[in-house]
XYZ file of C-alpha atoms in Angstrom:
629
model
C -13.606 -32.507 4.303
C -15.084 -34.344 1.595
C -18.449 -33.168 2.158
C -17.063 -29.636 1.482
C -15.654 -30.662 -1.679
C -18.881 -31.866 -2.586
C -20.522 -28.463 -1.762
C -17.942 -26.336 -3.731
C -18.031 -28.774 -6.794
C -21.574 -28.015 -6.899
C -21.114 -23.985 -6.857
C -17.874 -22.940 -8.636
C -19.241 -19.125 -7.944
C -18.705 -19.492 -4.305
C -15.326 -20.690 -4.815
C -14.164 -17.988 -7.523
C -15.709 -15.272 -5.231
C -17.637 -16.331 -2.000
C -18.443 -12.753 -1.223
C -20.962 -12.540 -3.973
C -22.879 -15.440 -2.339
C -25.373 -14.599 0.614
C -25.376 -16.652 3.613
C -28.573 -18.261 2.970
C -27.098 -19.746 -0.398
C -24.496 -21.119 1.332
C -26.566 -22.374 4.150
C -28.351 -24.093 1.309
C -25.425 -25.698 -0.167
C -24.047 -27.062 2.758
C -27.227 -28.814 3.320
C -27.687 -27.399 7.296
C -28.020 -24.546 9.077
C -25.696 -21.212 8.611
C -24.751 -21.543 12.494
C -23.561 -25.397 12.242
C -22.128 -24.927 9.067
C -20.075 -22.118 10.572
C -18.888 -24.054 13.774
C -17.642 -27.126 11.375
C -15.127 -24.721 9.293
C -14.054 -23.142 12.508
C -13.569 -26.224 14.346
C -11.579 -27.744 11.205
C -7.518 -27.911 11.424
C -6.762 -26.192 8.224
C -3.206 -26.234 8.683
C -3.261 -29.932 9.063
C -4.094 -30.128 5.563
C -1.070 -28.191 4.179
C 0.489 -31.261 2.887
C -2.600 -32.283 0.696
C -2.934 -28.390 -0.599
C 0.285 -28.435 -2.306
C -0.959 -31.143 -4.580
C -2.247 -29.328 -7.338
C -4.025 -32.220 -8.981
C -6.420 -32.690 -6.173
C -9.278 -30.550 -4.970
C -8.022 -29.396 -1.527
C -6.513 -26.571 -2.753
C -10.178 -25.339 -3.947
C -11.411 -25.875 -0.676
C -8.663 -24.571 1.268
C -8.694 -21.460 -1.080
C -12.989 -20.991 -0.548
C -12.404 -21.363 3.246
C -9.806 -18.590 3.651
C -12.323 -16.385 1.170
C -15.214 -16.856 3.396
C -13.166 -15.311 6.592
C -14.518 -11.939 7.262
C -18.395 -12.502 6.344
C -19.298 -13.244 9.837
C -18.229 -11.384 13.077
C -18.948 -14.358 15.452
C -16.407 -16.943 13.973
C -13.929 -14.010 12.568
C -11.529 -14.669 15.658
C -11.228 -18.186 15.461
C -11.168 -18.171 11.667
C -8.554 -15.569 11.107
C -6.186 -17.639 13.770
C -6.488 -20.440 11.458
C -5.450 -18.625 8.642
C -2.316 -16.746 10.124
C -0.920 -20.304 10.977
C -1.722 -21.434 7.777
C 0.284 -18.809 6.258
C 3.129 -19.698 8.845
C 3.345 -23.240 7.939
C 2.523 -22.956 4.017
C 5.600 -19.988 3.883
C 7.867 -22.632 5.779
C 7.709 -24.896 2.692
C 8.707 -22.347 0.351
C 10.002 -22.695 -2.213
C 9.385 -26.283 -2.631
C 5.714 -26.590 -2.372
C 2.938 -23.804 -3.159
C -0.209 -23.383 -4.376
C -1.074 -20.243 -6.420
C -5.125 -20.768 -5.555
C -4.544 -20.575 -1.491
C -2.030 -17.685 -1.568
C -4.261 -15.255 -3.562
C -7.100 -16.291 -0.945
C -4.232 -15.372 1.915
C -3.682 -11.837 0.169
C -7.587 -11.122 -0.173
C -7.865 -11.941 3.738
C -4.873 -10.009 4.530
C -6.130 -7.239 3.015
C -9.550 -7.391 4.449
C -7.777 -7.882 8.091
C -6.073 -4.702 7.297
C -9.179 -2.665 6.542
C -10.945 -3.990 9.428
C -8.879 -4.155 12.435
C -5.376 -2.505 11.844
C -5.604 1.603 12.616
C -7.833 3.737 13.347
C -10.736 1.598 13.009
C -9.105 -1.014 15.802
C -11.378 -2.005 18.444
C -9.427 -2.628 21.599
C -12.521 -4.872 22.699
C -13.149 -6.414 19.492
C -13.211 -10.235 19.802
C -11.574 -10.862 16.673
C -8.483 -9.205 17.662
C -8.607 -10.469 21.166
C -8.650 -13.922 20.130
C -5.599 -13.224 17.363
C -3.868 -11.670 20.532
C -4.116 -14.448 22.744
C -3.515 -17.094 20.138
C -0.765 -15.433 18.035
C 0.745 -12.812 20.070
C -0.722 -10.008 17.808
C -1.385 -7.325 20.272
C -1.375 -4.298 18.593
C -0.644 -2.297 15.347
C 2.841 -2.835 15.333
C 2.922 -6.671 15.561
C 0.098 -6.883 12.886
C 2.059 -4.701 10.479
C 5.098 -6.640 10.801
C 3.104 -9.893 10.018
C 2.226 -8.294 6.976
C 5.418 -7.126 5.809
C 6.929 -10.169 6.553
C 4.345 -12.130 4.052
C 4.999 -9.774 1.506
C 8.662 -9.884 1.608
C 7.940 -14.019 1.455
C 6.124 -13.293 -1.497
C 8.135 -11.268 -3.323
C 11.080 -13.474 -2.592
C 9.770 -17.009 -3.462
C 6.749 -16.192 -6.038
C 8.947 -14.136 -8.750
C 7.568 -15.857 -11.432
C 3.705 -15.626 -10.819
C 2.544 -12.824 -12.107
C -0.887 -13.147 -10.213
C 0.455 -13.364 -7.055
C 2.920 -10.986 -7.118
C 0.772 -8.541 -8.622
C -1.797 -9.200 -5.593
C 0.825 -8.784 -3.196
C 2.498 -5.498 -4.596
C -1.669 -4.116 -4.392
C -1.287 -5.299 -0.812
C 1.915 -3.465 -0.079
C 0.626 -0.302 -1.830
C -2.452 -0.107 0.202
C -0.165 -0.397 3.002
C 1.781 2.152 1.856
C -0.720 5.194 1.287
C -2.376 4.287 4.623
C -2.904 6.869 7.604
C 0.405 8.736 8.255
C 0.865 7.461 11.765
C 0.622 3.782 10.603
C 3.204 4.748 7.751
C 5.799 5.888 10.579
C 5.470 2.604 12.089
C 5.830 0.668 8.828
C 8.853 2.232 7.822
C 10.530 1.413 11.141
C 9.700 -2.505 10.390
C 12.671 -4.421 9.521
C 11.171 -5.896 6.551
C 10.693 -2.450 4.993
C 13.901 -1.538 5.840
C 15.205 -4.623 3.838
C 13.272 -3.601 0.988
C 14.672 -0.149 0.939
C 18.017 -1.070 1.235
C 17.826 -4.253 -1.249
C 15.585 -3.988 -3.896
C 17.374 -6.077 -6.521
C 17.146 -9.333 -8.574
C 19.193 -11.373 -5.985
C 16.432 -10.610 -3.268
C 13.271 -10.404 -5.335
C 13.615 -12.342 -8.697
C 10.486 -10.817 -10.109
C 13.136 -7.424 -10.651
C 15.680 -9.913 -12.962
C 15.209 -10.143 -16.947
C 14.216 -13.626 -17.934
C 13.610 -14.736 -21.563
C 10.754 -16.912 -20.188
C 8.755 -13.846 -19.018
C 6.636 -11.393 -20.904
C 7.036 -7.868 -21.202
C 3.289 -7.172 -19.517
C 5.044 -9.005 -16.633
C 7.648 -5.899 -15.973
C 4.431 -3.757 -15.333
C 4.793 -5.048 -11.762
C 8.119 -3.190 -11.202
C 6.029 -0.074 -11.387
C 3.752 -0.572 -8.761
C 6.687 -1.983 -6.800
C 8.761 1.227 -7.153
C 5.812 3.536 -6.600
C 5.162 1.925 -3.297
C 8.966 1.868 -2.238
C 9.078 5.712 -2.864
C 5.777 6.310 -0.989
C 7.635 4.498 1.922
C 11.069 6.415 1.409
C 9.629 9.757 1.384
C 8.002 8.959 4.911
C 11.211 10.387 6.662
C 13.115 11.211 3.900
C 12.686 15.198 4.031
C 15.664 16.832 2.017
C 18.245 14.258 2.905
C 20.034 13.661 -0.459
C 22.598 11.110 0.412
C 19.701 8.835 1.455
C 18.197 9.488 -1.833
C 21.153 8.808 -3.379
C 21.726 5.598 -1.449
C 18.193 4.326 -2.475
C 19.028 5.037 -6.252
C 22.291 2.870 -5.921
C 20.612 -0.343 -7.655
C 19.293 1.969 -10.462
C 22.598 3.334 -11.125
C 23.997 -0.109 -11.751
C 21.107 -0.935 -14.157
C 22.145 2.255 -15.549
C 25.302 1.661 -16.357
C 24.720 -1.788 -17.412
C 22.111 -0.826 -20.250
C 24.655 1.986 -21.665
C 27.033 -0.685 -22.042
C 24.724 -3.063 -23.901
C 23.662 -0.256 -26.142
C 27.132 0.875 -27.126
C 26.982 -2.531 -28.948
C 26.501 -2.167 -32.683
C 23.694 -4.772 -32.291
C 21.282 -4.229 -29.319
C 20.505 -7.543 -27.883
C 16.896 -8.479 -26.921
C 18.358 -8.534 -23.338
C 19.320 -4.789 -23.624
C 15.921 -4.364 -24.610
C 14.291 -6.280 -21.902
C 16.828 -4.488 -19.248
C 15.833 -0.752 -21.030
C 12.182 -1.836 -20.396
C 12.215 -2.845 -16.763
C 14.573 0.289 -15.838
C 11.804 2.263 -17.651
C 8.996 0.883 -15.418
C 11.158 1.395 -12.284
C 11.779 5.163 -13.165
C 8.183 5.664 -13.977
C 6.807 4.385 -10.666
C 9.421 6.619 -8.720
C 8.613 9.479 -10.641
C 4.975 9.005 -10.081
C 5.406 8.917 -6.535
C 7.517 12.412 -6.241
C 4.797 15.000 -5.959
C 6.691 17.596 -4.319
C 9.348 20.217 -5.319
C 11.932 18.814 -3.244
C 11.285 15.238 -4.324
C 11.415 15.772 -8.081
C 14.431 17.991 -7.764
C 16.403 15.137 -6.237
C 15.274 12.891 -8.872
C 16.120 15.482 -12.013
C 19.295 16.322 -10.785
C 20.204 12.436 -10.360
C 19.120 11.917 -13.723
C 20.255 15.093 -15.708
C 22.722 14.812 -17.450
C 24.587 11.740 -16.698
C 21.535 9.412 -17.480
C 19.591 11.412 -19.881
C 20.976 9.895 -23.211
C 19.822 6.460 -22.030
C 16.175 7.730 -21.150
C 15.617 8.565 -24.783
C 13.231 5.897 -24.838
C 11.331 7.030 -21.626
C 9.921 10.622 -20.847
C 6.201 10.608 -20.569
C 5.853 10.480 -16.462
C 8.936 12.553 -16.299
C 7.428 15.426 -17.895
C 4.165 15.529 -16.402
C 3.452 18.749 -14.009
C 1.567 16.807 -11.318
C 0.862 18.927 -8.154
C 2.910 21.706 -9.347
C 6.129 19.539 -8.533
C 7.730 21.487 -11.045
C 8.855 24.833 -9.503
C 12.038 25.248 -10.565
C 14.001 28.331 -9.133
C 13.770 31.584 -11.737
C 17.201 31.438 -12.720
C 17.126 27.871 -13.532
C 17.267 26.373 -16.879
C 15.776 22.909 -15.971
C 12.533 23.471 -17.267
C 14.090 24.523 -20.898
C 16.446 21.556 -20.481
C 13.754 19.258 -19.613
C 11.408 20.277 -22.752
C 14.303 19.968 -24.841
C 15.162 16.932 -23.941
C 11.561 15.781 -24.196
C 11.100 16.716 -27.465
C 14.573 15.214 -28.885
C 12.916 11.839 -27.790
C 9.611 12.452 -29.236
C 11.294 13.475 -32.750
C 13.403 10.419 -32.716
C 10.920 7.967 -31.726
C 7.960 9.335 -34.140
C 10.690 8.995 -37.035
C 11.125 5.259 -35.920
C 7.536 4.768 -35.720
C 6.444 5.901 -38.655
C 8.568 3.456 -41.154
C 7.604 0.266 -39.528
C 6.796 -0.907 -43.016
C 3.559 -2.604 -44.024
C 1.660 -3.893 -40.908
C -1.285 -6.234 -40.611
C -4.495 -5.143 -38.870
C -3.689 -6.525 -35.897
C -0.203 -4.905 -35.903
C -1.439 -1.531 -36.393
C -2.221 -1.035 -32.618
C 0.635 -2.583 -30.916
C 3.525 -1.382 -32.996
C 2.234 1.931 -34.497
C -0.687 3.853 -32.590
C 0.222 2.791 -28.883
C 3.576 4.363 -29.622
C 1.808 7.692 -31.292
C -0.395 7.642 -28.292
C 2.207 7.690 -25.841
C 4.144 10.397 -27.810
C 0.598 12.402 -27.809
C 0.428 12.224 -23.932
C 4.202 13.163 -23.471
C 3.915 16.178 -25.617
C 0.745 17.211 -23.943
C 2.472 17.161 -20.963
C 5.321 19.330 -21.799
C 3.133 21.938 -23.823
C 0.704 22.316 -20.666
C 3.003 22.045 -17.698
C 3.787 25.682 -17.360
C 7.347 25.238 -16.894
C 8.736 26.745 -20.330
C 8.356 29.848 -21.859
C 7.978 28.817 -25.229
C 9.037 32.302 -26.876
C 12.640 31.637 -25.717
C 13.090 29.204 -28.459
C 12.086 31.672 -31.184
C 13.920 34.278 -29.630
C 17.266 32.181 -29.577
C 16.669 30.337 -32.921
C 16.202 26.995 -31.032
C 14.343 24.652 -33.125
C 13.443 22.121 -30.629
C 10.039 23.608 -30.214
C 8.991 23.577 -33.730
C 10.215 20.270 -34.735
C 8.455 18.579 -31.857
C 5.003 20.315 -33.406
C 6.327 19.321 -36.998
C 6.536 15.464 -35.353
C 2.990 15.669 -34.063
C 1.783 16.572 -37.653
C 3.543 13.855 -39.331
C 2.120 11.422 -36.792
C -1.477 12.772 -37.159
C -1.150 12.313 -40.990
C 0.110 8.889 -40.551
C -3.105 7.813 -38.581
C -6.955 7.599 -40.138
C -9.837 9.288 -38.506
C -11.496 5.909 -37.937
C -8.443 4.917 -36.074
C -8.702 8.141 -33.796
C -12.278 7.179 -33.076
C -11.755 3.240 -32.328
C -8.920 3.114 -30.232
C -9.398 4.478 -27.096
C -6.353 5.301 -25.677
C -5.276 7.264 -28.936
C -8.430 9.310 -28.822
C -7.530 10.059 -25.137
C -4.011 11.376 -25.745
C -4.724 13.245 -29.422
C -8.039 15.334 -28.526
C -6.342 17.170 -24.819
C -3.357 17.647 -26.921
C -5.038 19.483 -29.822
C -7.095 21.426 -27.228
C -3.950 22.122 -25.918
C -2.827 23.513 -28.960
C -5.833 25.201 -30.050
C -5.929 27.204 -26.669
C -2.038 28.159 -26.196
C -0.187 27.725 -29.801
C -2.903 29.127 -32.259
C -0.327 30.782 -34.262
C 1.211 27.197 -35.071
C -2.799 26.112 -36.223
C -2.781 29.189 -38.080
C 0.680 28.343 -40.254
C -0.618 24.812 -40.981
C -1.087 24.025 -44.793
C -4.747 23.951 -45.699
C -4.780 20.118 -46.057
C -3.417 19.408 -42.576
C -6.104 21.927 -41.261
C -8.867 20.212 -43.128
C -7.657 17.093 -41.274
C -7.625 18.509 -37.894
C -11.054 20.090 -38.290
C -12.436 16.830 -39.819
C -11.265 14.827 -36.602
C -13.012 17.323 -34.487
C -15.952 17.305 -36.494
C -16.050 13.331 -36.847
C -15.645 13.414 -32.898
C -18.802 15.532 -32.208
C -20.629 13.589 -34.817
C -19.748 10.625 -33.166
C -20.727 11.915 -29.442
C -24.099 13.389 -31.069
C -24.842 9.969 -32.678
C -24.067 7.861 -29.864
C -25.947 10.145 -27.487
C -23.104 10.363 -25.365
C -22.505 14.185 -24.671
C -21.033 14.843 -21.402
C -19.712 17.903 -19.824
C -16.028 16.887 -20.393
C -16.337 15.775 -24.139
C -18.799 19.026 -24.630
C -16.228 21.559 -23.313
C -12.901 19.850 -24.830
C -14.381 19.607 -28.568
C -16.269 22.894 -28.332
C -13.286 25.013 -26.879
C -11.186 24.003 -29.909
C -14.036 25.110 -32.399
C -14.178 28.454 -30.501
C -10.536 29.222 -31.020
C -10.467 28.023 -34.846
C -13.410 29.955 -35.585
C -12.408 32.869 -33.621
C -9.378 32.882 -35.614
C -11.036 32.707 -38.890
C -13.393 35.338 -38.402
C -10.870 37.786 -37.322
C -8.698 37.106 -40.875
C -11.925 37.495 -42.338
C -12.814 40.807 -41.136
C -9.085 42.166 -41.505
C -8.295 44.557 -44.468
C -4.613 43.853 -44.365
C -3.851 40.145 -43.223
C -0.897 37.784 -42.946
C 0.067 35.211 -45.428
C -0.993 32.318 -42.819
C -4.202 34.579 -42.633
C -4.769 34.724 -46.414
C -4.221 30.408 -46.714
C -6.833 30.241 -43.790
C -9.313 32.037 -45.917
C -8.479 30.394 -48.815
C -8.910 27.190 -47.048
C -12.294 28.162 -46.027
C -13.718 29.009 -49.149
C -12.180 25.701 -50.652
C -13.576 23.537 -47.912
C -16.796 25.153 -46.477
C -18.424 21.824 -45.776
C -16.224 21.240 -42.599
C -17.530 24.397 -40.596
C -20.867 23.983 -42.333
C -20.842 20.175 -40.303
C -19.863 21.653 -37.070
C -22.414 24.295 -37.260
C -25.480 21.591 -38.027
C -24.034 19.257 -35.157
C -24.443 22.146 -32.735
C -27.606 23.504 -33.725
C -28.912 19.914 -33.816
C -27.423 19.291 -30.497
C -29.348 22.959 -29.149
C -32.713 22.214 -30.408
C -33.236 18.389 -30.092
C -30.517 16.773 -27.983
C -30.553 16.939 -23.975
C -27.585 19.360 -24.175
C -25.640 19.484 -20.556
C -23.726 22.393 -21.255
C -25.828 24.939 -23.188
C -23.103 27.605 -22.445
C -20.086 25.490 -24.009
C -21.923 24.490 -26.906
C -23.204 28.221 -27.621
C -19.727 29.679 -27.846
C -18.300 28.617 -31.232
C -21.996 29.374 -32.864
C -21.373 32.885 -33.537
C -18.140 32.257 -35.114
C -19.605 29.872 -37.413
C -22.690 31.704 -38.097
C -20.660 34.787 -39.527
C -18.545 32.545 -41.380
C -21.451 30.756 -43.085
C -24.350 33.086 -43.071
C -25.808 31.547 -45.959
C -25.740 28.173 -44.759
C -27.257 28.934 -41.712
C -30.057 30.583 -43.382
C -30.253 27.590 -45.424
C -30.476 25.609 -42.328
C -33.130 27.737 -41.026
C -35.489 27.556 -43.997
C -35.022 23.994 -43.918
C -36.321 23.332 -40.639
C -38.958 26.254 -40.933
C -40.584 24.812 -43.968
C -40.432 20.914 -42.996
C -43.494 22.119 -40.376
C -46.834 22.628 -40.976
C -47.730 26.096 -42.088
C -49.452 27.062 -39.024
C -46.131 26.836 -37.257
C -43.678 28.870 -39.863
C -44.349 32.112 -38.043
C -43.469 31.095 -34.348
C -40.425 29.003 -35.690
C -38.977 32.306 -37.974
C -39.620 34.582 -35.026
C -37.560 31.910 -33.148
C -34.694 32.535 -34.791
C -35.072 36.362 -35.460
C -34.998 36.359 -31.727
C -32.273 34.265 -31.647
C -29.747 36.906 -33.773
C -31.586 39.718 -31.965
C -28.866 42.274 -30.873
C -25.907 40.115 -32.129
C -23.389 42.363 -33.635
C -20.805 40.964 -36.787
C -17.677 40.774 -34.317
C -16.905 37.983 -31.370
C -16.207 40.543 -28.537
C -16.906 38.915 -25.380
C -19.749 41.174 -24.590
C -21.280 40.195 -28.022
C -20.715 36.190 -27.386
C -22.549 36.560 -24.051
C -25.472 38.144 -26.194
C -25.859 35.033 -28.339
C -25.760 32.853 -25.566
C -28.425 34.950 -23.647
C -30.779 34.416 -26.675
C -29.826 31.037 -27.148
C -31.507 30.256 -23.572
C -34.534 31.755 -24.962
C -34.223 30.036 -28.492
C -34.106 26.697 -27.269
C -37.093 26.901 -24.946
C -39.085 28.247 -27.277
C -38.181 25.916 -29.958
C -38.712 22.926 -27.854
C -42.216 24.155 -27.024
C -42.879 24.599 -30.652
C -41.819 21.431 -31.863
C -42.901 19.183 -28.806
C -45.799 17.587 -30.781
C -43.720 16.671 -34.006
C -40.538 15.720 -31.923
C -42.851 13.131 -30.069
C -44.476 11.970 -33.509
C -41.322 11.699 -35.674
C -38.023 12.816 -33.875
C -35.849 11.992 -37.003
C -37.791 14.130 -39.436
C -36.284 17.389 -37.329
C -32.767 16.105 -37.384
C -31.006 18.796 -39.274
C -28.029 16.959 -39.688
C -30.214 14.226 -42.053
């Protein structure tokens, strides 16, 4: 054992991740042949060192963890080593909670995950030497025994490691891997006594990590989402349409709801109430995430509404997300409208709170403001794009919830700088998809905005396009997203520009365009620069807004054209001029689909001819040809 300690101390990489170390490197470290090294490990009575490993001040825990990680690297020794680790698990668990070691527990969980993937299920080989040895020594003869062993370990960890987030997190990840396996294994899994125990007793009394403690951080509560998502996967295996079984499962959450409601009824909200609400929200998010069918989601919706919807005015994002078309309410059901109404109330209320926090330091801006705004944007996008609400109903019946939530979006947008939209990834990933949804399905709202708000929106699109172009990260997804927004907005502007009689909204937009031409001109420069000089991966999408931009900025387009041509040698002027004439050949002064298609066809030829004409110049000085410079 002392020799092993020396080997590990000389190479910390082997301890932290032995799978990244080659057998040759391991063999060199121990100073003997690989076969002899493995033989010596197999002969070690690992479990005889358990008492020593429980002393964290010694190096033995590191040695033991390293040995456990090593199992699974060599088939010839796997059977014997696996038996030793299973015996080690039994001995260590028998001494909980008095003695424990985090490093060894994490190594054991890694081993169990690898053993499950390799030797349990459809990959099980009846003639496997590993499985034969485990069966002979430990009596693990089939899938049922293996799964029982796994689940016993999972329940033990969740009971006794409640205040060790790394072990709980890794244990729940292993449990989640089991819950999303093959169906025939799941049917065996849900019949195991340990699984039945978890489904019937998911409370802090049995699993301390579900409790609320001032000593634990809020980030530790994230484990609860994974836990409940996994439990619901297991529950749904045999649940079907059994509402009584679902009600029984939700009983602990019913108690939590009542406790939170009582605490929030006090005039002063205590820290305990906040933590309880966050934990409950984590639980429900996991449950909602796991329910992917109409039947199962309807059970949850009926359970929540209207009894607990008032308590959930701090949780909604996952509940209103229509994944796998699980929202399929009956034609006579008002549930879709009711769900959107409640979501809009929550977003509006939260936006009012988040926009009045006072002065924030730089390191407080994201956690206290921008993170909440990004969640609101994500929730609103889910509600608008879920296809379970006819938004015309709100106007027809003079219900202001739809208008109010859109105004909340505007208020939050005006409170965020464009640099923040580009700098904070999660904020950007929630804002731009929401904006795409608005420009695609709710252009009447976009056209009703005041000029300064529309300027803010167009500038955010333009700066995102500029950042993508500058960073050379044009991808199909980002192109289509931002270009579609340009196309929709430009199409409406051109329509108003060509109408003899237009609405007040149209007049306001035209005035905006006349007063702020630089925003649209910048977009045109970016797109033309991409077409001519960049590796444009989605040429069709990039070409779609250009006819509208050109019609709105014909003079500026002529200036761009002249600038590019005159920057080249005189001998190329005629060729480049002909390329631009060919680009606009047959293109009419409208944005009909047929006309857009004609422009797109011309664009393909234009891009090829321009590349040929400018090839030598681009090779010698690419920056000289940048139309954005």
